[in-house]
Amino acid sequence: QVQLVESGGGSVQAGGSLRLSCAASGATSSRYCMGWFRQAPGKEREGVAALDSNGITSYADSVKGRFTISRDNAKNTLYLQMNSLKPEDTAMYYCAARRGALPGGYCVTPRLEPWRYSYWGQGTQVTVSS
């Protein structure tokens, strides 16, 4: 089992920055693919950024060049640095993890589809005002 706890959300003005953190627990969580997702009211959950066991990343087109996903394996923590925030970035942000098919749960190819992920945090709200 993997437990995920997000933090770092808040309210900022357009153009501002926030850094989200996701603390993971579980013996093999550092090997898993992990990602950040968001869901705005009335909209489907969408992938924002993902990272595989080798540190390869993938981003949604809407956040490329503005958001950066990273992981500190020593701290078992996933981050999302969000710069140049826009009002359309307003959403609940979720951290998620998925075990890969390789031995030990190693995961290659970061994916942005929410249905691929088995473990989810409770979410942290990000609100960007214009």
Short mmCIF file of N, CA and C in Angstrom, two decimals:
data_model
loop_
_atom_site.label_atom_id
_atom_site.label_comp_id
_atom_site.label_asym_id
_atom_site.label_seq_id
_atom_site.Cartn_x
_atom_site.Cartn_y
_atom_site.Cartn_z
N GLN A 1 0.83 -1.19 0.00
CA GLN A 1 0.00 0.00 0.00
C GLN A 1 0.87 1.25 0.00
N VAL A 2 0.39 2.26 -0.64
CA VAL A 2 1.06 3.56 -0.68
C VAL A 2 0.08 4.61 -0.18
N GLN A 3 0.54 5.40 0.75
CA GLN A 3 -0.27 6.52 1.24
C GLN A 3 0.35 7.82 0.76
N LEU A 4 -0.51 8.74 0.32
CA LEU A 4 -0.05 10.01 -0.25
C LEU A 4 -0.74 11.17 0.45
N VAL A 5 0.04 12.17 0.82
CA VAL A 5 -0.53 13.35 1.48
C VAL A 5 0.02 14.60 0.82
N GLU A 6 -0.88 15.38 0.21
CA GLU A 6 -0.47 16.61 -0.48
C GLU A 6 -0.49 17.80 0.46
N SER A 7 0.31 18.80 0.12
CA SER A 7 0.30 20.07 0.84
C SER A 7 0.84 21.15 -0.09
N GLY A 8 0.67 22.39 0.33
CA GLY A 8 1.25 23.50 -0.42
C GLY A 8 0.28 24.31 -1.25
N GLY A 9 -0.97 23.88 -1.30
CA GLY A 9 -1.95 24.65 -2.05
C GLY A 9 -2.24 25.98 -1.38
N GLY A 10 -2.96 26.83 -2.09
CA GLY A 10 -3.31 28.13 -1.54
C GLY A 10 -3.89 29.03 -2.60
N SER A 11 -4.00 30.30 -2.25
CA SER A 11 -4.55 31.30 -3.17
C SER A 11 -3.45 32.26 -3.57
N VAL A 12 -3.32 32.49 -4.87
CA VAL A 12 -2.32 33.40 -5.40
C VAL A 12 -2.93 34.22 -6.52
N GLN A 13 -2.27 35.31 -6.84
CA GLN A 13 -2.69 36.11 -7.99
C GLN A 13 -2.05 35.56 -9.27
N ALA A 14 -2.67 35.86 -10.37
CA ALA A 14 -2.13 35.44 -11.66
C ALA A 14 -0.70 35.92 -11.80
N GLY A 15 0.14 35.02 -12.33
CA GLY A 15 1.56 35.32 -12.46
C GLY A 15 2.40 34.85 -11.30
N GLY A 16 1.73 34.46 -10.23
CA GLY A 16 2.44 34.00 -9.04
C GLY A 16 2.89 32.56 -9.14
N SER A 17 3.48 32.08 -8.04
CA SER A 17 4.02 30.72 -8.00
C SER A 17 3.57 30.00 -6.74
N LEU A 18 3.51 28.69 -6.84
CA LEU A 18 3.27 27.82 -5.70
C LEU A 18 4.08 26.55 -5.90
N ARG A 19 4.45 25.91 -4.80
CA ARG A 19 5.06 24.60 -4.88
C ARG A 19 4.24 23.62 -4.06
N LEU A 20 3.74 22.61 -4.74
CA LEU A 20 2.99 21.55 -4.08
C LEU A 20 3.95 20.42 -3.68
N SER A 21 3.64 19.80 -2.56
CA SER A 21 4.41 18.65 -2.09
C SER A 21 3.47 17.48 -1.88
N CYS A 22 4.02 16.29 -2.07
CA CYS A 22 3.26 15.06 -1.84
C CYS A 22 4.16 14.09 -1.08
N ALA A 23 3.85 13.88 0.18
CA ALA A 23 4.62 12.95 0.99
C ALA A 23 4.08 11.54 0.80
N ALA A 24 4.95 10.64 0.40
CA ALA A 24 4.55 9.26 0.13
C ALA A 24 5.10 8.33 1.20
N SER A 25 4.32 7.37 1.56
CA SER A 25 4.79 6.33 2.47
C SER A 25 4.50 4.98 1.86
N GLY A 26 5.35 4.01 2.18
CA GLY A 26 5.23 2.71 1.54
C GLY A 26 6.60 2.28 1.09
N ALA A 27 6.91 1.03 1.25
CA ALA A 27 8.28 0.54 1.08
C ALA A 27 8.83 0.76 -0.32
N THR A 28 8.00 0.71 -1.33
CA THR A 28 8.52 0.79 -2.69
C THR A 28 8.01 2.01 -3.43
N SER A 29 7.47 2.97 -2.72
CA SER A 29 6.86 4.10 -3.42
C SER A 29 7.86 4.87 -4.25
N SER A 30 9.14 4.86 -3.87
CA SER A 30 10.14 5.63 -4.61
C SER A 30 10.38 5.05 -6.00
N ARG A 31 9.95 3.81 -6.24
CA ARG A 31 10.16 3.18 -7.55
C ARG A 31 8.99 3.43 -8.50
N TYR A 32 7.88 3.84 -7.96
CA TYR A 32 6.66 3.91 -8.75
C TYR A 32 6.65 5.13 -9.67
N CYS A 33 5.84 5.05 -10.69
CA CYS A 33 5.49 6.25 -11.45
C CYS A 33 4.60 7.11 -10.57
N MET A 34 4.80 8.41 -10.65
CA MET A 34 3.95 9.30 -9.87
C MET A 34 3.53 10.47 -10.74
N GLY A 35 2.44 11.09 -10.34
CA GLY A 35 1.94 12.18 -11.15
C GLY A 35 1.10 13.16 -10.36
N TRP A 36 0.90 14.30 -10.97
CA TRP A 36 0.01 15.32 -10.44
C TRP A 36 -1.18 15.46 -11.39
N PHE A 37 -2.34 15.55 -10.80
CA PHE A 37 -3.58 15.67 -11.54
C PHE A 37 -4.38 16.82 -10.95
N ARG A 38 -5.35 17.31 -11.72
CA ARG A 38 -6.19 18.37 -11.17
C ARG A 38 -7.62 18.21 -11.67
N GLN A 39 -8.52 18.75 -10.87
CA GLN A 39 -9.93 18.68 -11.24
C GLN A 39 -10.60 19.98 -10.82
N ALA A 40 -11.14 20.67 -11.80
CA ALA A 40 -11.89 21.89 -11.55
C ALA A 40 -13.37 21.54 -11.43
N PRO A 41 -14.16 22.36 -10.76
CA PRO A 41 -15.59 22.06 -10.62
C PRO A 41 -16.26 21.87 -11.97
N GLY A 42 -17.00 20.78 -12.10
CA GLY A 42 -17.72 20.50 -13.32
C GLY A 42 -16.89 19.94 -14.45
N LYS A 43 -15.62 19.69 -14.17
CA LYS A 43 -14.73 19.16 -15.20
C LYS A 43 -14.17 17.82 -14.78
N GLU A 44 -13.69 17.08 -15.78
CA GLU A 44 -13.07 15.80 -15.48
C GLU A 44 -11.66 16.00 -14.93
N ARG A 45 -11.22 15.01 -14.19
CA ARG A 45 -9.86 15.04 -13.69
C ARG A 45 -8.89 14.90 -14.85
N GLU A 46 -7.83 15.69 -14.85
CA GLU A 46 -6.88 15.65 -15.95
C GLU A 46 -5.45 15.55 -15.42
N GLY A 47 -4.60 14.92 -16.21
CA GLY A 47 -3.20 14.81 -15.87
C GLY A 47 -2.48 16.11 -16.12
N VAL A 48 -1.62 16.49 -15.19
CA VAL A 48 -0.84 17.72 -15.30
C VAL A 48 0.61 17.40 -15.59
N ALA A 49 1.19 16.50 -14.81
CA ALA A 49 2.59 16.14 -14.96
C ALA A 49 2.81 14.77 -14.38
N ALA A 50 3.74 14.02 -14.96
CA ALA A 50 4.04 12.68 -14.47
C ALA A 50 5.53 12.42 -14.57
N LEU A 51 5.97 11.43 -13.78
CA LEU A 51 7.39 11.14 -13.68
C LEU A 51 7.54 9.64 -13.47
N ASP A 52 8.48 9.01 -14.20
CA ASP A 52 8.64 7.55 -14.04
C ASP A 52 9.82 7.23 -13.12
N SER A 53 10.13 5.96 -13.00
CA SER A 53 11.17 5.52 -12.07
C SER A 53 12.54 6.08 -12.41
N ASN A 54 12.76 6.39 -13.69
CA ASN A 54 14.05 6.91 -14.14
C ASN A 54 14.12 8.43 -14.14
N GLY A 55 13.04 9.06 -13.74
CA GLY A 55 13.02 10.52 -13.72
C GLY A 55 12.58 11.16 -15.00
N ILE A 56 12.13 10.35 -15.96
CA ILE A 56 11.59 10.89 -17.21
C ILE A 56 10.24 11.53 -16.91
N THR A 57 10.02 12.70 -17.51
CA THR A 57 8.81 13.45 -17.19
C THR A 57 7.91 13.63 -18.41
N SER A 58 6.67 13.93 -18.12
CA SER A 58 5.68 14.23 -19.14
C SER A 58 4.77 15.32 -18.60
N TYR A 59 4.37 16.24 -19.48
CA TYR A 59 3.54 17.36 -19.06
C TYR A 59 2.36 17.55 -20.00
N ALA A 60 1.27 18.02 -19.44
CA ALA A 60 0.16 18.46 -20.28
C ALA A 60 0.59 19.71 -21.04
N ASP A 61 0.08 19.85 -22.25
CA ASP A 61 0.46 21.01 -23.07
C ASP A 61 0.16 22.33 -22.37
N SER A 62 -0.91 22.35 -21.61
CA SER A 62 -1.34 23.59 -20.97
C SER A 62 -0.38 24.09 -19.89
N VAL A 63 0.52 23.23 -19.41
CA VAL A 63 1.43 23.64 -18.33
C VAL A 63 2.90 23.58 -18.73
N LYS A 64 3.18 23.12 -19.92
CA LYS A 64 4.58 23.02 -20.36
C LYS A 64 5.26 24.37 -20.29
N GLY A 65 6.47 24.36 -19.74
CA GLY A 65 7.22 25.59 -19.60
C GLY A 65 6.88 26.39 -18.36
N ARG A 66 5.81 26.01 -17.66
CA ARG A 66 5.41 26.72 -16.44
C ARG A 66 5.52 25.85 -15.19
N PHE A 67 5.22 24.56 -15.33
CA PHE A 67 5.23 23.64 -14.19
C PHE A 67 6.41 22.69 -14.31
N THR A 68 6.94 22.28 -13.16
CA THR A 68 8.03 21.31 -13.11
C THR A 68 7.75 20.27 -12.04
N ILE A 69 7.77 19.00 -12.44
CA ILE A 69 7.59 17.90 -11.49
C ILE A 69 8.96 17.36 -11.12
N SER A 70 9.11 17.01 -9.85
CA SER A 70 10.38 16.45 -9.40
C SER A 70 10.12 15.54 -8.20
N ARG A 71 11.11 14.72 -7.89
CA ARG A 71 10.97 13.80 -6.76
C ARG A 71 12.27 13.74 -5.98
N ASP A 72 12.15 13.73 -4.68
CA ASP A 72 13.29 13.53 -3.77
C ASP A 72 13.10 12.16 -3.15
N ASN A 73 13.82 11.17 -3.67
CA ASN A 73 13.63 9.80 -3.18
C ASN A 73 14.06 9.65 -1.73
N ALA A 74 15.05 10.41 -1.31
CA ALA A 74 15.51 10.31 0.07
C ALA A 74 14.41 10.74 1.04
N LYS A 75 13.59 11.69 0.61
CA LYS A 75 12.51 12.18 1.46
C LYS A 75 11.17 11.55 1.10
N ASN A 76 11.15 10.72 0.07
CA ASN A 76 9.90 10.11 -0.39
C ASN A 76 8.84 11.18 -0.68
N THR A 77 9.27 12.22 -1.35
CA THR A 77 8.38 13.34 -1.59
C THR A 77 8.41 13.74 -3.07
N LEU A 78 7.21 13.98 -3.59
CA LEU A 78 7.02 14.44 -4.95
C LEU A 78 6.67 15.92 -4.90
N TYR A 79 7.16 16.69 -5.86
CA TYR A 79 6.91 18.13 -5.89
C TYR A 79 6.30 18.54 -7.22
N LEU A 80 5.60 19.65 -7.19
CA LEU A 80 5.16 20.31 -8.40
C LEU A 80 5.39 21.80 -8.23
N GLN A 81 6.39 22.31 -8.92
CA GLN A 81 6.65 23.74 -8.91
C GLN A 81 5.80 24.37 -10.00
N MET A 82 4.98 25.32 -9.60
CA MET A 82 4.05 25.96 -10.54
C MET A 82 4.38 27.44 -10.61
N ASN A 83 4.79 27.87 -11.78
CA ASN A 83 5.12 29.28 -12.02
C ASN A 83 4.17 29.88 -13.04
N SER A 84 4.16 31.19 -13.09
CA SER A 84 3.31 31.91 -14.06
C SER A 84 1.88 31.39 -14.03
N LEU A 85 1.34 31.27 -12.85
CA LEU A 85 0.01 30.69 -12.69
C LEU A 85 -1.05 31.56 -13.35
N LYS A 86 -2.06 30.87 -13.88
CA LYS A 86 -3.18 31.52 -14.57
C LYS A 86 -4.48 31.16 -13.86
N PRO A 87 -5.51 31.99 -14.01
CA PRO A 87 -6.80 31.64 -13.39
C PRO A 87 -7.31 30.27 -13.81
N GLU A 88 -7.02 29.85 -15.01
CA GLU A 88 -7.48 28.53 -15.47
C GLU A 88 -6.74 27.37 -14.81
N ASP A 89 -5.71 27.67 -14.04
CA ASP A 89 -5.04 26.62 -13.26
C ASP A 89 -5.77 26.32 -11.95
N THR A 90 -6.79 27.10 -11.66
CA THR A 90 -7.56 26.89 -10.43
C THR A 90 -8.23 25.52 -10.44
N ALA A 91 -7.96 24.74 -9.41
CA ALA A 91 -8.49 23.37 -9.33
C ALA A 91 -8.03 22.74 -8.02
N MET A 92 -8.61 21.58 -7.74
CA MET A 92 -8.07 20.72 -6.69
C MET A 92 -6.96 19.89 -7.33
N TYR A 93 -5.81 19.88 -6.71
CA TYR A 93 -4.67 19.15 -7.25
C TYR A 93 -4.44 17.88 -6.43
N TYR A 94 -4.25 16.79 -7.14
CA TYR A 94 -4.06 15.49 -6.52
C TYR A 94 -2.72 14.88 -6.93
N CYS A 95 -2.13 14.21 -5.98
CA CYS A 95 -0.94 13.41 -6.22
C CYS A 95 -1.39 11.95 -6.39
N ALA A 96 -0.74 11.22 -7.28
CA ALA A 96 -1.11 9.83 -7.49
C ALA A 96 0.13 9.01 -7.80
N ALA A 97 0.03 7.71 -7.56
CA ALA A 97 1.14 6.79 -7.81
C ALA A 97 0.61 5.53 -8.45
N ARG A 98 1.47 4.91 -9.25
CA ARG A 98 1.09 3.62 -9.84
C ARG A 98 2.32 2.72 -9.87
N ARG A 99 2.06 1.46 -9.58
CA ARG A 99 3.12 0.47 -9.61
C ARG A 99 3.34 0.05 -11.05
N GLY A 100 4.60 -0.02 -11.46
CA GLY A 100 4.90 -0.45 -12.81
C GLY A 100 4.87 -1.95 -12.96
N ALA A 101 4.93 -2.40 -14.20
CA ALA A 101 4.88 -3.83 -14.50
C ALA A 101 6.23 -4.51 -14.39
N LEU A 102 7.30 -3.75 -14.25
CA LEU A 102 8.63 -4.34 -14.15
C LEU A 102 8.87 -4.88 -12.74
N PRO A 103 9.83 -5.80 -12.60
CA PRO A 103 10.12 -6.35 -11.27
C PRO A 103 10.38 -5.26 -10.24
N GLY A 104 9.86 -5.44 -9.05
CA GLY A 104 10.02 -4.46 -7.99
C GLY A 104 9.12 -3.26 -8.11
N GLY A 105 8.24 -3.28 -9.10
CA GLY A 105 7.32 -2.17 -9.29
C GLY A 105 7.88 -1.02 -10.08
N TYR A 106 9.08 -1.21 -10.66
CA TYR A 106 9.65 -0.14 -11.47
C TYR A 106 8.72 0.17 -12.65
N CYS A 107 8.70 1.42 -12.94
CA CYS A 107 7.74 1.92 -13.90
C CYS A 107 8.44 2.81 -14.92
N VAL A 108 8.23 2.53 -16.19
CA VAL A 108 8.79 3.37 -17.24
C VAL A 108 7.65 3.98 -18.03
N THR A 109 7.92 5.08 -18.66
CA THR A 109 6.94 5.83 -19.45
C THR A 109 5.93 6.54 -18.55
N PRO A 110 6.17 7.79 -18.28
CA PRO A 110 5.23 8.54 -17.45
C PRO A 110 3.92 8.77 -18.20
N ARG A 111 2.83 8.49 -17.53
CA ARG A 111 1.51 8.58 -18.17
C ARG A 111 0.67 9.64 -17.49
N LEU A 112 -0.18 10.26 -18.25
CA LEU A 112 -1.03 11.32 -17.72
C LEU A 112 -2.50 10.93 -17.59
N GLU A 113 -2.82 9.68 -17.94
CA GLU A 113 -4.21 9.26 -17.84
C GLU A 113 -4.54 8.89 -16.40
N PRO A 114 -5.49 9.52 -15.76
CA PRO A 114 -5.80 9.21 -14.35
C PRO A 114 -6.15 7.76 -14.09
N TRP A 115 -6.78 7.09 -15.04
CA TRP A 115 -7.24 5.73 -14.79
C TRP A 115 -6.09 4.76 -14.58
N ARG A 116 -4.89 5.14 -14.98
CA ARG A 116 -3.74 4.24 -14.81
C ARG A 116 -3.23 4.19 -13.38
N TYR A 117 -3.66 5.11 -12.54
CA TYR A 117 -3.09 5.26 -11.21
C TYR A 117 -3.97 4.63 -10.15
N SER A 118 -3.33 3.92 -9.22
CA SER A 118 -4.07 3.17 -8.20
C SER A 118 -4.14 3.89 -6.86
N TYR A 119 -3.16 4.71 -6.57
CA TYR A 119 -3.06 5.33 -5.25
C TYR A 119 -3.22 6.85 -5.40
N TRP A 120 -4.05 7.41 -4.54
CA TRP A 120 -4.38 8.83 -4.64
C TRP A 120 -4.33 9.50 -3.27
N GLY A 121 -3.91 10.77 -3.28
CA GLY A 121 -3.99 11.58 -2.08
C GLY A 121 -5.35 12.24 -1.98
N GLN A 122 -5.52 13.05 -0.93
CA GLN A 122 -6.82 13.67 -0.68
C GLN A 122 -6.99 14.99 -1.42
N GLY A 123 -5.91 15.53 -1.96
CA GLY A 123 -5.98 16.75 -2.74
C GLY A 123 -5.65 18.00 -1.96
N THR A 124 -5.20 19.01 -2.70
CA THR A 124 -4.93 20.32 -2.12
C THR A 124 -5.43 21.38 -3.11
N GLN A 125 -6.12 22.38 -2.59
CA GLN A 125 -6.77 23.37 -3.45
C GLN A 125 -5.80 24.45 -3.89
N VAL A 126 -5.85 24.76 -5.18
CA VAL A 126 -5.09 25.88 -5.74
C VAL A 126 -6.08 26.85 -6.37
N THR A 127 -6.03 28.10 -5.96
CA THR A 127 -6.92 29.12 -6.50
C THR A 127 -6.09 30.28 -7.01
N VAL A 128 -6.28 30.61 -8.29
CA VAL A 128 -5.53 31.70 -8.91
C VAL A 128 -6.51 32.79 -9.32
N SER A 129 -6.31 33.96 -8.80
CA SER A 129 -7.20 35.08 -9.09
C SER A 129 -6.56 36.01 -10.13
N SER A 130 -7.43 36.63 -10.91
CA SER A 130 -6.93 37.51 -11.99
C SER A 130 -6.73 38.93 -11.49
#
